[in-house]
């Protein structure tokens, strides 16, 4: 589930009085306005088999419609490219090697892509979604609709304000993944290597 990322960074600037379905649509509409975003992340992962929490940190890049780059910098170095349901590992020379996705990762990746590109109908086919709070400080709670996904994934929570601040993923086996984003900003120009990794011209 380390590769789960998600993928994600959004900007929200909507009516602070919006509630329920109106709040959800307001958030999604704003998320779809930012085509490329960078952020720093810290990820903590806890599994029943391990007594210590696994912590990693690094940088991520999300590009609407193309996917994301997840660059772990501590405690080891690793770069992953997630495009749709496909994940590849990128080595220091830029060579790509396919990585087998774990069960449930494809659905989570598609949900996040749908949120970030404003395709709420696609998200709601996969998940029951509940929105609470205000546009200034909101929470989205996702519960899988499909029984085969629900056997693996318990739920997902997104928390945010002006930007997405946190993603929490709870699996049925007791594994918890908590990702917090900081220093979120528009991505600006992409490097040639970033474009190649995400299949951009």
PDB file of C-alpha atoms in Angstrom, residues 52-158:
ATOM      1  CA  UNK A  52       6.607   0.640  14.399  1.00  0.00           C
ATOM      2  CA  UNK A  53       4.968   3.132  12.065  1.00  0.00           C
ATOM      3  CA  UNK A  54       6.703   3.352   8.677  1.00  0.00           C
ATOM      4  CA  UNK A  55       7.368   6.987   7.720  1.00  0.00           C
ATOM      5  CA  UNK A  56       8.501   8.363   4.378  1.00  0.00           C
ATOM      6  CA  UNK A  57       8.614  11.829   2.827  1.00  0.00           C
ATOM      7  CA  UNK A  58       9.302  13.496  -0.483  1.00  0.00           C
ATOM      8  CA  UNK A  59       7.748  15.436  -3.355  1.00  0.00           C
ATOM      9  CA  UNK A  60       4.827  14.790  -5.670  1.00  0.00           C
ATOM     10  CA  UNK A  61       3.576  16.170  -8.962  1.00  0.00           C
ATOM     11  CA  UNK A  62      -0.021  15.749 -10.147  1.00  0.00           C
ATOM     12  CA  UNK A  63      -1.033  16.543 -13.736  1.00  0.00           C
ATOM     13  CA  UNK A  64      -4.759  16.428 -14.542  1.00  0.00           C
ATOM     14  CA  UNK A  65      -5.636  13.706 -17.028  1.00  0.00           C
ATOM     15  CA  UNK A  66      -2.143  12.182 -17.016  1.00  0.00           C
ATOM     16  CA  UNK A  67      -1.407  11.010 -13.471  1.00  0.00           C
ATOM     17  CA  UNK A  68       1.233  11.727 -10.894  1.00  0.00           C
ATOM     18  CA  UNK A  69       4.878  11.363  -9.973  1.00  0.00           C
ATOM     19  CA  UNK A  70       5.587  10.236  -6.403  1.00  0.00           C
ATOM     20  CA  UNK A  71       9.213  10.855  -5.429  1.00  0.00           C
ATOM     21  CA  UNK A  72      10.244   9.379  -2.075  1.00  0.00           C
ATOM     22  CA  UNK A  73      13.360  11.114  -0.711  1.00  0.00           C
ATOM     23  CA  UNK A  74      13.522   9.784   2.869  1.00  0.00           C
ATOM     24  CA  UNK A  75      14.368   7.222   4.283  1.00  0.00           C
ATOM     25  CA  UNK A  76      15.237   5.883   0.804  1.00  0.00           C
ATOM     26  CA  UNK A  77      15.027   7.237  -2.732  1.00  0.00           C
ATOM     27  CA  UNK A  78      12.410   5.991  -5.163  1.00  0.00           C
ATOM     28  CA  UNK A  79      10.297   7.547  -7.908  1.00  0.00           C
ATOM     29  CA  UNK A  80       6.969   6.099  -9.063  1.00  0.00           C
ATOM     30  CA  UNK A  81       4.757   7.232 -11.932  1.00  0.00           C
ATOM     31  CA  UNK A  82       1.034   6.482 -11.596  1.00  0.00           C
ATOM     32  CA  UNK A  83      -1.016   6.901 -14.760  1.00  0.00           C
ATOM     33  CA  UNK A  84      -4.552   5.551 -14.485  1.00  0.00           C
ATOM     34  CA  UNK A  85      -4.272   2.008 -13.113  1.00  0.00           C
ATOM     35  CA  UNK A  86      -0.651   1.582 -14.262  1.00  0.00           C
ATOM     36  CA  UNK A  87       2.350   2.116 -11.970  1.00  0.00           C
ATOM     37  CA  UNK A  88       6.018   2.174 -13.029  1.00  0.00           C
ATOM     38  CA  UNK A  89       9.230   2.621 -11.047  1.00  0.00           C
ATOM     39  CA  UNK A  90      11.766   5.086 -12.500  1.00  0.00           C
ATOM     40  CA  UNK A  91      15.463   4.534 -11.757  1.00  0.00           C
ATOM     41  CA  UNK A  92      18.274   7.117 -11.686  1.00  0.00           C
ATOM     42  CA  UNK A  93      18.866   6.737 -15.444  1.00  0.00           C
ATOM     43  CA  UNK A  94      15.193   7.357 -16.263  1.00  0.00           C
ATOM     44  CA  UNK A  95      14.491   3.720 -17.139  1.00  0.00           C
ATOM     45  CA  UNK A  96      10.953   2.594 -16.299  1.00  0.00           C
ATOM     46  CA  UNK A  97       9.977  -0.757 -14.821  1.00  0.00           C
ATOM     47  CA  UNK A  98       6.330  -1.830 -14.374  1.00  0.00           C
ATOM     48  CA  UNK A  99       5.180  -2.333 -10.794  1.00  0.00           C
ATOM     49  CA  UNK A 100       2.328  -4.676  -9.956  1.00  0.00           C
ATOM     50  CA  UNK A 101      -0.526  -2.781  -8.311  1.00  0.00           C
ATOM     51  CA  UNK A 102      -1.967  -4.142  -5.087  1.00  0.00           C
ATOM     52  CA  UNK A 103      -5.676  -4.965  -4.890  1.00  0.00           C
ATOM     53  CA  UNK A 104      -7.827  -1.867  -4.600  1.00  0.00           C
ATOM     54  CA  UNK A 105      -5.131   0.551  -5.783  1.00  0.00           C
ATOM     55  CA  UNK A 106      -6.678   0.872  -9.242  1.00  0.00           C
ATOM     56  CA  UNK A 107     -10.061   1.919  -7.850  1.00  0.00           C
ATOM     57  CA  UNK A 108      -8.473   4.415  -5.449  1.00  0.00           C
ATOM     58  CA  UNK A 109      -6.338   5.907  -8.214  1.00  0.00           C
ATOM     59  CA  UNK A 110      -9.399   6.263 -10.468  1.00  0.00           C
ATOM     60  CA  UNK A 111     -11.376   7.907  -7.657  1.00  0.00           C
ATOM     61  CA  UNK A 112      -8.653  10.485  -7.053  1.00  0.00           C
ATOM     62  CA  UNK A 113      -8.295  11.167 -10.767  1.00  0.00           C
ATOM     63  CA  UNK A 114     -12.057  11.638 -11.010  1.00  0.00           C
ATOM     64  CA  UNK A 115     -12.075  14.077  -8.087  1.00  0.00           C
ATOM     65  CA  UNK A 116      -9.220  16.111  -9.491  1.00  0.00           C
ATOM     66  CA  UNK A 117     -10.672  16.321 -12.981  1.00  0.00           C
ATOM     67  CA  UNK A 118     -14.243  17.082 -11.893  1.00  0.00           C
ATOM     68  CA  UNK A 119     -15.758  13.749 -12.990  1.00  0.00           C
ATOM     69  CA  UNK A 120     -17.986  13.294  -9.952  1.00  0.00           C
ATOM     70  CA  UNK A 121     -20.292  10.822 -11.719  1.00  0.00           C
ATOM     71  CA  UNK A 122     -17.372   8.403 -12.157  1.00  0.00           C
ATOM     72  CA  UNK A 123     -16.433   8.766  -8.486  1.00  0.00           C
ATOM     73  CA  UNK A 124     -19.975   8.093  -7.309  1.00  0.00           C
ATOM     74  CA  UNK A 125     -20.195   4.896  -9.374  1.00  0.00           C
ATOM     75  CA  UNK A 126     -17.306   3.513  -7.326  1.00  0.00           C
ATOM     76  CA  UNK A 127     -17.918   5.117  -3.914  1.00  0.00           C
ATOM     77  CA  UNK A 128     -20.581   6.483  -1.600  1.00  0.00           C
ATOM     78  CA  UNK A 129     -19.385  10.021  -0.837  1.00  0.00           C
ATOM     79  CA  UNK A 130     -20.235  12.188   2.173  1.00  0.00           C
ATOM     80  CA  UNK A 131     -19.133  15.842   2.452  1.00  0.00           C
ATOM     81  CA  UNK A 132     -19.045  17.851   5.674  1.00  0.00           C
ATOM     82  CA  UNK A 133     -17.683  21.150   6.958  1.00  0.00           C
ATOM     83  CA  UNK A 134     -17.298  24.273   4.848  1.00  0.00           C
ATOM     84  CA  UNK A 135     -15.258  25.229   1.801  1.00  0.00           C
ATOM     85  CA  UNK A 136     -12.730  26.759   4.194  1.00  0.00           C
ATOM     86  CA  UNK A 137     -12.274  23.480   6.104  1.00  0.00           C
ATOM     87  CA  UNK A 138     -13.884  20.385   4.603  1.00  0.00           C
ATOM     88  CA  UNK A 139     -13.930  16.598   4.898  1.00  0.00           C
ATOM     89  CA  UNK A 140     -14.868  14.020   2.259  1.00  0.00           C
ATOM     90  CA  UNK A 141     -15.545  10.423   3.281  1.00  0.00           C
ATOM     91  CA  UNK A 142     -15.523   7.628   0.650  1.00  0.00           C
ATOM     92  CA  UNK A 143     -16.954   4.136   1.176  1.00  0.00           C
ATOM     93  CA  UNK A 144     -16.587   1.563  -1.651  1.00  0.00           C
ATOM     94  CA  UNK A 145     -19.788   0.430  -3.355  1.00  0.00           C
ATOM     95  CA  UNK A 146     -18.432  -2.759  -4.951  1.00  0.00           C
ATOM     96  CA  UNK A 147     -18.260  -5.755  -2.628  1.00  0.00           C
ATOM     97  CA  UNK A 148     -14.942  -6.999  -4.021  1.00  0.00           C
ATOM     98  CA  UNK A 149     -13.331  -3.617  -3.307  1.00  0.00           C
ATOM     99  CA  UNK A 150     -14.999  -3.392   0.104  1.00  0.00           C
ATOM    100  CA  UNK A 151     -13.384  -6.709   1.015  1.00  0.00           C
ATOM    101  CA  UNK A 152     -10.011  -4.957   0.780  1.00  0.00           C
ATOM    102  CA  UNK A 153     -10.701  -1.254   1.356  1.00  0.00           C
ATOM    103  CA  UNK A 154     -12.660   0.035   4.371  1.00  0.00           C
ATOM    104  CA  UNK A 155     -12.783   3.755   3.555  1.00  0.00           C
ATOM    105  CA  UNK A 156     -10.877   6.864   2.460  1.00  0.00           C
ATOM    106  CA  UNK A 157     -10.988  10.347   3.978  1.00  0.00           C
ATOM    107  CA  UNK A 158      -9.802  13.569   2.372  1.00  0.00           C
TER     108      UNK A 158
END
